[in-house]
XYZ file of C-alpha atoms in Angstrom:
585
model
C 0.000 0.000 0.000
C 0.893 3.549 -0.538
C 2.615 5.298 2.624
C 1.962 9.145 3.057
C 4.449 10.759 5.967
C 5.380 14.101 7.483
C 9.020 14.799 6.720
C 11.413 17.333 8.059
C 11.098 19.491 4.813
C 8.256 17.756 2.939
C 4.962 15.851 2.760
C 6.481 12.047 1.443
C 4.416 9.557 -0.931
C 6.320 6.341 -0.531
C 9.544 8.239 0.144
C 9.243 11.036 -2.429
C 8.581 14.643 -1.630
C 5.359 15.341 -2.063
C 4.120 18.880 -2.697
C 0.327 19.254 -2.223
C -1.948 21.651 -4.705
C -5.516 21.270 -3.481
C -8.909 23.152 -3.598
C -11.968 22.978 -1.342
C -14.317 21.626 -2.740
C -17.923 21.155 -0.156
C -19.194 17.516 -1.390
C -22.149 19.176 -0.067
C -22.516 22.197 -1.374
C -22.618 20.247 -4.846
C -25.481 18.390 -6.655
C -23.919 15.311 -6.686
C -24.537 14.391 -9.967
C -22.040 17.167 -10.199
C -19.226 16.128 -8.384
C -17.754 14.412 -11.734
C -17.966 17.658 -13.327
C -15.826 19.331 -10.401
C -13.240 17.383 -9.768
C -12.506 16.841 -13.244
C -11.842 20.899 -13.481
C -9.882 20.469 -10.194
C -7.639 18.582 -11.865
C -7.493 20.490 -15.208
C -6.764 23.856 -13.053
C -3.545 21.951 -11.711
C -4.748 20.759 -8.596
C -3.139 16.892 -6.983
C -5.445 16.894 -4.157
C -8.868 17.850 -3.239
C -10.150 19.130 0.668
C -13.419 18.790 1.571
C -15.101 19.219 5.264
C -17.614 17.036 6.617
C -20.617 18.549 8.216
C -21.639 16.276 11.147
C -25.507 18.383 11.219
C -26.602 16.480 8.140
C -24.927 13.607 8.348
C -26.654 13.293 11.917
C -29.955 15.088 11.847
C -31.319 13.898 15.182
C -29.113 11.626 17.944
C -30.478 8.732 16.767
C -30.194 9.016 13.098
C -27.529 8.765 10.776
C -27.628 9.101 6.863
C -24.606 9.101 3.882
C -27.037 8.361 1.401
C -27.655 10.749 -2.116
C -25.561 14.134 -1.702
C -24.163 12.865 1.400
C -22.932 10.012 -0.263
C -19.124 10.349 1.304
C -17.434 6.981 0.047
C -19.044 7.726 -3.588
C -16.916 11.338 -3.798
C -13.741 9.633 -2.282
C -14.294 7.328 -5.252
C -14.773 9.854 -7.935
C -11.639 11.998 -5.961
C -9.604 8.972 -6.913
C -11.125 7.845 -9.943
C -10.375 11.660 -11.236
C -6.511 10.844 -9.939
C -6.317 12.900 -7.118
C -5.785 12.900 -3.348
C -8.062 14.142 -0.874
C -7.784 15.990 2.404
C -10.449 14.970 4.932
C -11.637 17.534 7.378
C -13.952 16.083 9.568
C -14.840 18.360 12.603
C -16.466 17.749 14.604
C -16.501 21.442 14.070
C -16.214 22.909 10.590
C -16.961 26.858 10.459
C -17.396 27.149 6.661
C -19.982 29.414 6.853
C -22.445 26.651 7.158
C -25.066 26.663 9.594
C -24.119 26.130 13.380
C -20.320 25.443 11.987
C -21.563 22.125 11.130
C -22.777 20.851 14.865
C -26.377 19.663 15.037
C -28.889 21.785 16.359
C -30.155 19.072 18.799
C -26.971 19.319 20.753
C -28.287 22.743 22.183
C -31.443 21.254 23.347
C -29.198 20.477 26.289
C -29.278 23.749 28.126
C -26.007 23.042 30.193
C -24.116 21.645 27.237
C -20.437 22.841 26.761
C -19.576 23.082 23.012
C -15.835 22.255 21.588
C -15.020 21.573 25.076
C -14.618 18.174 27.150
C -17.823 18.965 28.429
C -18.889 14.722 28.829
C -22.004 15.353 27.210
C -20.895 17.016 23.857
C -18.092 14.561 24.045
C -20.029 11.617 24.061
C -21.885 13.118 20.808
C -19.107 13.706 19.184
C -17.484 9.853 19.916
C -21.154 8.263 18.264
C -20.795 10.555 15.612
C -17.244 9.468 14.829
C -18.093 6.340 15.760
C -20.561 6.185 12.926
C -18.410 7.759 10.400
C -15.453 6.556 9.978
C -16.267 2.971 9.037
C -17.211 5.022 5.461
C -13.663 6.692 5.651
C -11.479 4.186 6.575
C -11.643 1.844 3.478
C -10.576 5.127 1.747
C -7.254 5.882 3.407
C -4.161 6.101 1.796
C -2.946 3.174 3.895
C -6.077 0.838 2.290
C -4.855 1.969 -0.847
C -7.377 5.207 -1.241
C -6.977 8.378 -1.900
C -7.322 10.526 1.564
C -3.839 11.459 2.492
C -4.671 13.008 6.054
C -7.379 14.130 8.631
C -7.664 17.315 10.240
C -8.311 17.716 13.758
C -11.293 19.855 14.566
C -11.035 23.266 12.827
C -9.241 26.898 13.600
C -9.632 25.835 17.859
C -7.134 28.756 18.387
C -9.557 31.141 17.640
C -12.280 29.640 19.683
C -10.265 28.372 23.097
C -7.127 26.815 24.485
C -8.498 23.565 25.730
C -5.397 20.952 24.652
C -7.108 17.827 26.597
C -10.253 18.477 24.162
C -8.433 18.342 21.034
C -6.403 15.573 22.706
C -9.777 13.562 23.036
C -11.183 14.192 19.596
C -7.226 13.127 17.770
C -7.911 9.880 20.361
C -11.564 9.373 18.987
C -9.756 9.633 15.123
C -7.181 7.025 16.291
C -9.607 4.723 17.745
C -11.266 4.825 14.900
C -9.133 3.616 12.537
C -7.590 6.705 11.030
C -3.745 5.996 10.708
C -2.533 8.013 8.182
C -1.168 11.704 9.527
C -3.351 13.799 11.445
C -3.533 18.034 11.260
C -4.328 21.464 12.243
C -5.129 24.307 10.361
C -5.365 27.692 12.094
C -4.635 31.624 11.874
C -0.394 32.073 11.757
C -0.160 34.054 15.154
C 1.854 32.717 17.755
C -1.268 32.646 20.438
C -3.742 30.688 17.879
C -0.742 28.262 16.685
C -0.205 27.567 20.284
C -4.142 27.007 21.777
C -4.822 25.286 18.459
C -2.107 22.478 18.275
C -1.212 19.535 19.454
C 2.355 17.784 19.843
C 3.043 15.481 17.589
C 0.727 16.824 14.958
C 1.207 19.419 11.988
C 0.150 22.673 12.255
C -1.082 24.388 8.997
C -1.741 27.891 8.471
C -4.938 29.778 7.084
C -4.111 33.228 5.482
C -4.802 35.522 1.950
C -2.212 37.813 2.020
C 1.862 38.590 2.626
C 2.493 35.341 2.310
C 6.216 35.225 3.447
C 5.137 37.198 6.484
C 2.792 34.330 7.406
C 5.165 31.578 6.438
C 7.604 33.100 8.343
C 5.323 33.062 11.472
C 4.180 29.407 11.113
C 7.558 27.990 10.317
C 8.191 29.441 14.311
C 5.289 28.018 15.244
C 5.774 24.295 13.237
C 9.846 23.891 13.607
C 10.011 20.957 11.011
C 7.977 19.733 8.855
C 6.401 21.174 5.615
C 4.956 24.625 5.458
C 1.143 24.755 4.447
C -1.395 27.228 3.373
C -4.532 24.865 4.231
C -6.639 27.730 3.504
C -5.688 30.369 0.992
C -7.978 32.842 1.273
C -8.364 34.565 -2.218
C -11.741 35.182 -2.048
C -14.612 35.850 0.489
C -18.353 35.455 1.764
C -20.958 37.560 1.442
C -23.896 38.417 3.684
C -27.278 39.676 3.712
C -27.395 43.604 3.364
C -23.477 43.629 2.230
C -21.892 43.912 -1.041
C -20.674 40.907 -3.209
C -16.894 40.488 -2.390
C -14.514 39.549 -5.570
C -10.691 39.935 -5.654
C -8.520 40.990 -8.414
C -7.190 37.499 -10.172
C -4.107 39.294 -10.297
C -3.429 39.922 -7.111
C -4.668 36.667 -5.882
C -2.448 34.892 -8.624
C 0.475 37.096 -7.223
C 0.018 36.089 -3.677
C -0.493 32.062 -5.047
C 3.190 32.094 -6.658
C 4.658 33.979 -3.881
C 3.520 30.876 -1.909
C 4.481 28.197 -4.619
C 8.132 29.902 -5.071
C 9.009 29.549 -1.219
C 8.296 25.444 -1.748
C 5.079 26.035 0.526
C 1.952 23.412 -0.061
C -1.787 25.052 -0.422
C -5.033 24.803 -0.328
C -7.244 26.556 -2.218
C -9.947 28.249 0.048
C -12.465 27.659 -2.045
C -11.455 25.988 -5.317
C -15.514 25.692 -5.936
C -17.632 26.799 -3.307
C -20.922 25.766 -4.408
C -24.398 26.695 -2.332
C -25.562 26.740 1.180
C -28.701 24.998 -0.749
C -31.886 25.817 1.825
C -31.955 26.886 5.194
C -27.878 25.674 5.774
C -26.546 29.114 5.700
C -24.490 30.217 9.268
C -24.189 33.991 10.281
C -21.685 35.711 12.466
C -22.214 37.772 15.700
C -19.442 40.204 16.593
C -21.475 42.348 18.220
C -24.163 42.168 15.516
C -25.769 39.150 14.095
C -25.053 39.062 10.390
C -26.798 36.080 8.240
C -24.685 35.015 5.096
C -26.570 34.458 1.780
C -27.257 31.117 0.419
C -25.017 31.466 -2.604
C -21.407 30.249 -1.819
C -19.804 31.366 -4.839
C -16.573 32.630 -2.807
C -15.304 34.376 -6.075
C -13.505 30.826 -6.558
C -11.966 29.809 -9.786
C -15.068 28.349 -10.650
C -18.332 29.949 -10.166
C -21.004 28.657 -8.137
C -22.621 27.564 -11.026
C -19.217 25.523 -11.449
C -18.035 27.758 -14.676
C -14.472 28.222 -14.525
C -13.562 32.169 -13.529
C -11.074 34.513 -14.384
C -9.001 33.451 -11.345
C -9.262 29.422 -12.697
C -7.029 30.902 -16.107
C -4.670 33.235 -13.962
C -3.947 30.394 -10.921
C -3.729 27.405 -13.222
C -0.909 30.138 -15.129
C 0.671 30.263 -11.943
C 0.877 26.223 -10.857
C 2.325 25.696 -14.434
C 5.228 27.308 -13.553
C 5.618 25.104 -10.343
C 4.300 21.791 -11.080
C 3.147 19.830 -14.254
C -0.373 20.990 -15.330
C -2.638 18.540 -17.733
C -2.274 19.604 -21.475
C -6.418 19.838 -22.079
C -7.959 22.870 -22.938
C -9.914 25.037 -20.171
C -13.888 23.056 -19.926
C -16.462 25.501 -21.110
C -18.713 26.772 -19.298
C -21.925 24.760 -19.285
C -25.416 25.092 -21.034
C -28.116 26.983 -19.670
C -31.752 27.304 -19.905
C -33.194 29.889 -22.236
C -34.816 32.996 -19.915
C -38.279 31.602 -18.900
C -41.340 33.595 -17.235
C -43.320 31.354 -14.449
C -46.575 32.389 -13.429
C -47.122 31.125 -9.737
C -51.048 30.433 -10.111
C -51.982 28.608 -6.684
C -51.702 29.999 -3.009
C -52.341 29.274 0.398
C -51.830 31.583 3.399
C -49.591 30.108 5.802
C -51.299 31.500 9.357
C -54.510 29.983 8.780
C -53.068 26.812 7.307
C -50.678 26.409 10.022
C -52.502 23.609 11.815
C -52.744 21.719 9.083
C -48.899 21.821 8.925
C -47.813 20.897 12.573
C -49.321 19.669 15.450
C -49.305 22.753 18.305
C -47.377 22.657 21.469
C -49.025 24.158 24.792
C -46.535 26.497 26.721
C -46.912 28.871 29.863
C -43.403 30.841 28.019
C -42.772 30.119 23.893
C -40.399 27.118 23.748
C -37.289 27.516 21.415
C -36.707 25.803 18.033
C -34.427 23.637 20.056
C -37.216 22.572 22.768
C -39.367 21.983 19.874
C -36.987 19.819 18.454
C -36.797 21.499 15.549
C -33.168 22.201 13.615
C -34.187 25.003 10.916
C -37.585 26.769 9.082
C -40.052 29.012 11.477
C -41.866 28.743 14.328
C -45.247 30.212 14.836
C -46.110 31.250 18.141
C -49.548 31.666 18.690
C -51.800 33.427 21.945
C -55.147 35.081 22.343
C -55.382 38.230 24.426
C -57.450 38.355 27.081
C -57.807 41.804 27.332
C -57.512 45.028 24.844
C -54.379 46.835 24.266
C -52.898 49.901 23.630
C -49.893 49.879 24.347
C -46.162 48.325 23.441
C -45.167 44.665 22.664
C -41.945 43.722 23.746
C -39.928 40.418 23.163
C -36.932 39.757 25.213
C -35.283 38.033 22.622
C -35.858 37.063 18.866
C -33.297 35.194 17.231
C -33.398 35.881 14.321
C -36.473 37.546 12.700
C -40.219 38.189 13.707
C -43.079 39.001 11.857
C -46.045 40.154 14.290
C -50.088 39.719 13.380
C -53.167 40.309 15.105
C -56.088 38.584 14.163
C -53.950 37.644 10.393
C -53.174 41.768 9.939
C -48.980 42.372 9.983
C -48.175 44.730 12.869
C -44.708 45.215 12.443
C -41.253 43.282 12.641
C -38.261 42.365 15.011
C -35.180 41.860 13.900
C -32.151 40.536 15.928
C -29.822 41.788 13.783
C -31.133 45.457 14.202
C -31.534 44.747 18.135
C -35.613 45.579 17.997
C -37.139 44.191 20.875
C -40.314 45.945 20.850
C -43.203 47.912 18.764
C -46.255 49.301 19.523
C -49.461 46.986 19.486
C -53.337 47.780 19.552
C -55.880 45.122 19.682
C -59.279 43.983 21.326
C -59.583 41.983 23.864
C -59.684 38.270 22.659
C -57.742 39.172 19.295
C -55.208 36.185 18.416
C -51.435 37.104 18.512
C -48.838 35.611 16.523
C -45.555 36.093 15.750
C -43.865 33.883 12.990
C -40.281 33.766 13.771
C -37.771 32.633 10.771
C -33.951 30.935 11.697
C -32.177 33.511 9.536
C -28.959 30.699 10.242
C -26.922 29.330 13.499
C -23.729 31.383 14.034
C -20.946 29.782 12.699
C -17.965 31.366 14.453
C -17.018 32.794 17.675
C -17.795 32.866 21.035
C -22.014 33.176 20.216
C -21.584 29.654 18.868
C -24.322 28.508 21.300
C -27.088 30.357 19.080
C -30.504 28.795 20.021
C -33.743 29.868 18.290
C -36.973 31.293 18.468
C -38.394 33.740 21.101
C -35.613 33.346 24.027
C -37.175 34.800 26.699
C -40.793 35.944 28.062
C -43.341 37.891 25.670
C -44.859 41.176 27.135
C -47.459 44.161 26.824
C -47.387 46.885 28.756
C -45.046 45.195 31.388
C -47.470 42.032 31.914
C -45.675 38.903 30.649
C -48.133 36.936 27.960
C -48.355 33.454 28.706
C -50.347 30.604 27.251
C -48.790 29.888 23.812
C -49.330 27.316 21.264
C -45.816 26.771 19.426
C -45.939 25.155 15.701
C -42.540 24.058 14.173
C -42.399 24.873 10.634
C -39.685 23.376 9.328
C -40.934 23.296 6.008
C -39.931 19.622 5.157
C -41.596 17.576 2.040
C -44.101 16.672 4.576
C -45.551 20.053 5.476
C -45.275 21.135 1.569
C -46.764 18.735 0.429
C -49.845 19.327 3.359
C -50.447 22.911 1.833
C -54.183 23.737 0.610
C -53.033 25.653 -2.626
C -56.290 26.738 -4.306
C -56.783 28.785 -7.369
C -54.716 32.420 -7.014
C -56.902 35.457 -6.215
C -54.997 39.031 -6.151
C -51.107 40.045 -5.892
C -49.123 37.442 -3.050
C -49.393 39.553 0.405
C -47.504 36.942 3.187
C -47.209 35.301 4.843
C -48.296 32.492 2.105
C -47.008 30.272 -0.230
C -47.321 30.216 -4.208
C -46.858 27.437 -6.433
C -46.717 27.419 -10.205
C -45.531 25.072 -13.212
C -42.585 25.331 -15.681
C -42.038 23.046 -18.704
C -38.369 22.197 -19.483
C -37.493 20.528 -22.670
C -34.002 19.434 -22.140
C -32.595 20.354 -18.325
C -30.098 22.225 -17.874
C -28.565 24.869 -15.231
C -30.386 27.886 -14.243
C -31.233 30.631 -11.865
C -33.949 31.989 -10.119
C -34.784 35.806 -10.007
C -37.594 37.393 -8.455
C -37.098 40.943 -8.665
C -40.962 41.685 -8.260
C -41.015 39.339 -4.774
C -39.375 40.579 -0.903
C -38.466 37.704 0.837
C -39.266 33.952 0.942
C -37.578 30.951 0.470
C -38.184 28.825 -3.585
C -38.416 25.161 -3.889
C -38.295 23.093 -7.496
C -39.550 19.730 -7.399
C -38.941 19.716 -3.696
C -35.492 20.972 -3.863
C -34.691 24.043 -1.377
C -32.535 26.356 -3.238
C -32.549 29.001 -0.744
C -33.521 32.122 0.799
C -34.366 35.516 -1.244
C -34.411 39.039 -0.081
C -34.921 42.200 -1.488
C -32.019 43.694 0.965
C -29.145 41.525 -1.292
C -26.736 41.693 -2.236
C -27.915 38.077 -4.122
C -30.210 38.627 -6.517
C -30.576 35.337 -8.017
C -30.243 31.472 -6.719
C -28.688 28.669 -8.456
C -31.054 25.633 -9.859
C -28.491 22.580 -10.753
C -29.797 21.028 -13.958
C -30.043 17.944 -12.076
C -32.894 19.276 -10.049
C -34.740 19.635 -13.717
C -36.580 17.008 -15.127
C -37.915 16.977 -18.546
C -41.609 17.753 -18.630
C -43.294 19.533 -16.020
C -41.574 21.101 -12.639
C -43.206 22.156 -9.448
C -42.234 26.216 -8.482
C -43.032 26.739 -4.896
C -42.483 30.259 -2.763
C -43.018 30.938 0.180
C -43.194 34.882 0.649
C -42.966 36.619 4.030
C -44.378 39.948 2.946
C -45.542 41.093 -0.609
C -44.669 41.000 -4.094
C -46.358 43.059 -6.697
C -46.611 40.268 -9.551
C -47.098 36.370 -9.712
C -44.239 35.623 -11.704
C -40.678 34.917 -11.323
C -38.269 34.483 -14.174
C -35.098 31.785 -15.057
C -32.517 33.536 -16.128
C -29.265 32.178 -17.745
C -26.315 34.473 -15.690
C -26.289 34.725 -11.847
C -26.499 38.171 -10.054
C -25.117 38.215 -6.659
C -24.948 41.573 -6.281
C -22.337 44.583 -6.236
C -19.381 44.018 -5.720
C -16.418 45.282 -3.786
C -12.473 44.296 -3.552
């Protein structure tokens, strides 16, 4: 069998120096009739090796469940990673960042009030040993040392920046170990001497994650890693975006400048992202340094190839670059691939979601509104739902909304709370007996920082006028297949006013990519044929989201929305190009 080692100077494949050229690449961020498609341009850009993380909140969607099936088919993207000729790099968490909703942890962990996250806190580290425990049997057969193409296994993910906690990260290299994982083990974090330190372990190699002066940062983690080989695990040449922000790009040029500066001091990379893909549904994360910021569904990253998986600008001037540092396959550049001709769809059926709701999910009693987490709910809405036993005139306040509330009486929109804008409270008038509800949406977990704990719903009591409310009736509205597929659509009357959900037919003769735009519509989320693309919202700076052809189907597909507020038509259009927005360096 192949043997992959750590040398003084250089990563070794059966005694030869080694030097690795990867790209991220999200096996789950990809339609996985895709991945093919992808790694094939990974390796036509240059690239030996391919990183992907692993994100332990799909792949374990309740405590007791455990899936790798369809787009979370692991084993089958190893295969086509090795089938395509190249090596992987397999970063498994337990926590991932990414962007991606709660850093990759499942929701149901929080449903523990006490629980200690990315700590050895017995509870989460129990969780974390079943999940590994499930897991690696699918990774092991695909080790370099069983002859397959994953060359080595991170340990957790950037911990430096989160704690310094070296039994933890002790405990989750054992849980690798005991697992079967026996080909070198890592750590990637930020090239300062402090997160180095609190995110290391002895005995393991430390990687570094920067965009910029990259002899600086070499410099910093060669003092921090005394031997071994230097690595970029993530180059940064691009960034996300976020809800109300610009779309970020950076000059190829620049980036391509930075890339050789890196290649010409013998230094391994990663690409950070080679393809970024889509946060497809409600899988976004956010950040909260001092202000909750959701990130948009697309993923796009400004990577050498698009999200739509085109290749970029960046793909021409970086594959330039590794030519002059390592052999680069003699094919032309793929072309970028077909896309369906700009089609009008006319959503024709509606329901309204607050009447419909109990036809959707079952109500919970509650003196206090239970969170998402209580509920045991991962991602979608809540409704909260009271009747008032006396008439107001007065001020509603809500202690805490995470993330966004819309508040009715008796069906008619008062106003809304947002947690990113810190609004706790609005002023409320209704008769005694009028119903109350408030239909709060997950805008995304946090995915970084301190806030990781980031439980949802209404946190807290609900008052007027100082008097708490109590007496709730909590519906989870997750919006699975299930509770679609429950919605009373009936024949279209008037403009869409929300909360309510739309649903309309469009005929495709041959699929083939596309992207939604709905520049008449405010906010919602869009489905085809069951698929969640994503969220939309008039703020931006994403304009469009991305339909994989393989969603398509020849013949008739099912358009649903699901619109929060108002739109002032009942169509939405396909267009052929993507518009995320403006941009900014």
């Amino acid at each position: 069998m192949p043997e992959f080692a750590i040398g003084d100077d250089d990563f070794l494949l059966d005694g030869q120096p080694l030097r690795i050229i990867s790209g991220a690449l999200h096996y789950f961020r990809v339609h996985p009739d895709q991945w093919a498609d992808r790694l094939r341009k990974a390796r036509l850009m240059g690239l030996n090796t391919v990183e992907t993380y692993v994100p332990w909140n799909l792949h374990q969607p309740t405590a007791e469940d455990f899936t790798a099936e369809a787009g979370l088919d692991l084993p089958r993207f190893l295969r086509l990673a090795e089938a395509e000729g190249l090596h992987v790099l397999l970063r498994p968490g337990p926590y991932i960042c990414a962007e991606w909703e709660f850093g990759g942890l499942p929701a149901w962990l929080l449903a523990d009030p006490e629980v200690r996250l990315r700590s050895t806190d017995p509870t989460y580290l129990a969780a974390v040993e079943r999940f590994l425990a499930r897991l690696l049997p699918l990774v092991v057969p695909h080790l370099v040392t069983r002859g397959g193409p994953v060359l080595a296994v991170q340990v957790e993910n950037e911990f430096g920046a989160y704690g310094r906690d070296p039994e933890y990260l002790e405990r989750v290299a054992e849980f690798l170990r005991a697992g079967g994982v026996d080909v070198p083990l890592f750590t990637s974090d930020q090239p300062s001497e402090e997160m180095l330190a609190a995110g290391g372990l002895p005995g393991v190699l430390r990687t570094g994650n920067f965009g910029s002066r990259a002899a600086a940062n070499l410099a910093r983690l060669r003092e921090g890693q005394p031997t071994g080989p230097l690595m970029c695990m993530e180059f940064w040449h691009g960034w996300f975006d976020r809800w109300g922000g610009p779309h970020h790009v950076r000059d190829p040029e620049d980036a391509a400048a930075t890339l050789d500066e890196l290649l010409a001091a013998g230094a391994s990379v990663n690409f950070y992202m080679f393809h970024g893909g889509t946060s497809f549904g409600f899988l976004n994360g956010a950040n909260d340094n001092g202000r909750y910021l959701p990130t948009v569904n697309s993923y796009d990253y400004d990577a050498p190839l698009s999200e739509s998986g085109d290749p970029t600008p960046k793909y021409a001037a970086f594959r330039e670059v590794i030519a002059r540092h390592a052999p680069v396959p003699d094919e032309p550049v793929p072309a970028p691939a077909p896309r369906l001709p700009e089609t009008a769809v006319s959503l024709d059926e509606s329901a309204a979601l607050l009447p419909a709701v109990d036809l959707l999910a079952e109500g919970v009693a509650a003196e206090r509104p239970l969170t998402m987490e209580e509920l045991g709910q991962s991602y979608g809405f809540v409704l909260y739902r009271t009747t008032l036993p006396a008439a107001v005139d007065g001020v509603l306040v809500v202690e805490d909304v995470h993330d966004r509330a819309q508040v009715f009486v008796d069906g008619a929109p008062v106003g809304v709370l947002e947690r990113e804008h810190r609004e706790r409270a609005l002023a409320l008038r209704a008769p005694a007996g009028a119903r109350l509800d408030l239909l709060v949406e997950n805008q995304g977990r946090v995915n970084y920082g301190e806030k990781l704990a980031d439980r949802k719903g209404v946190l807290g009591g609900v008052f007027v006028d100082g008097a708490e409310v109590t007496g709730w009736t909590c519906h989870a509205l997750p919006l699975s297949a299930e509770q679609l597929a429950a919605v009373p659509f009936a024949a279209a009357t008037g403009l869409p006013a929300g909360p309510g959900l739309h649903r309309g037919t469009v005929r495709v003769e041959r699929p083939a990519d596309t992207f939604v735009s709905l520049p008449d519509w405010t906010k919602g989320v869009v489905w085809i044929n069951g698929f969640a693309l994503g969220r939309y919202w008039r703020r931006g700076p994403q304009r469009t989201l991305y339909v994989p052809g393989p969603v398509l189907r020849a013949g008739a597909n099912e358009v649903v929305v699901l619109e929060l507020e108002a739109a002032t038509s009942r169509a939405l259009v396909l267009v052929p190009e993507p518009d995320l927005g403006h941009t900014q360096e």
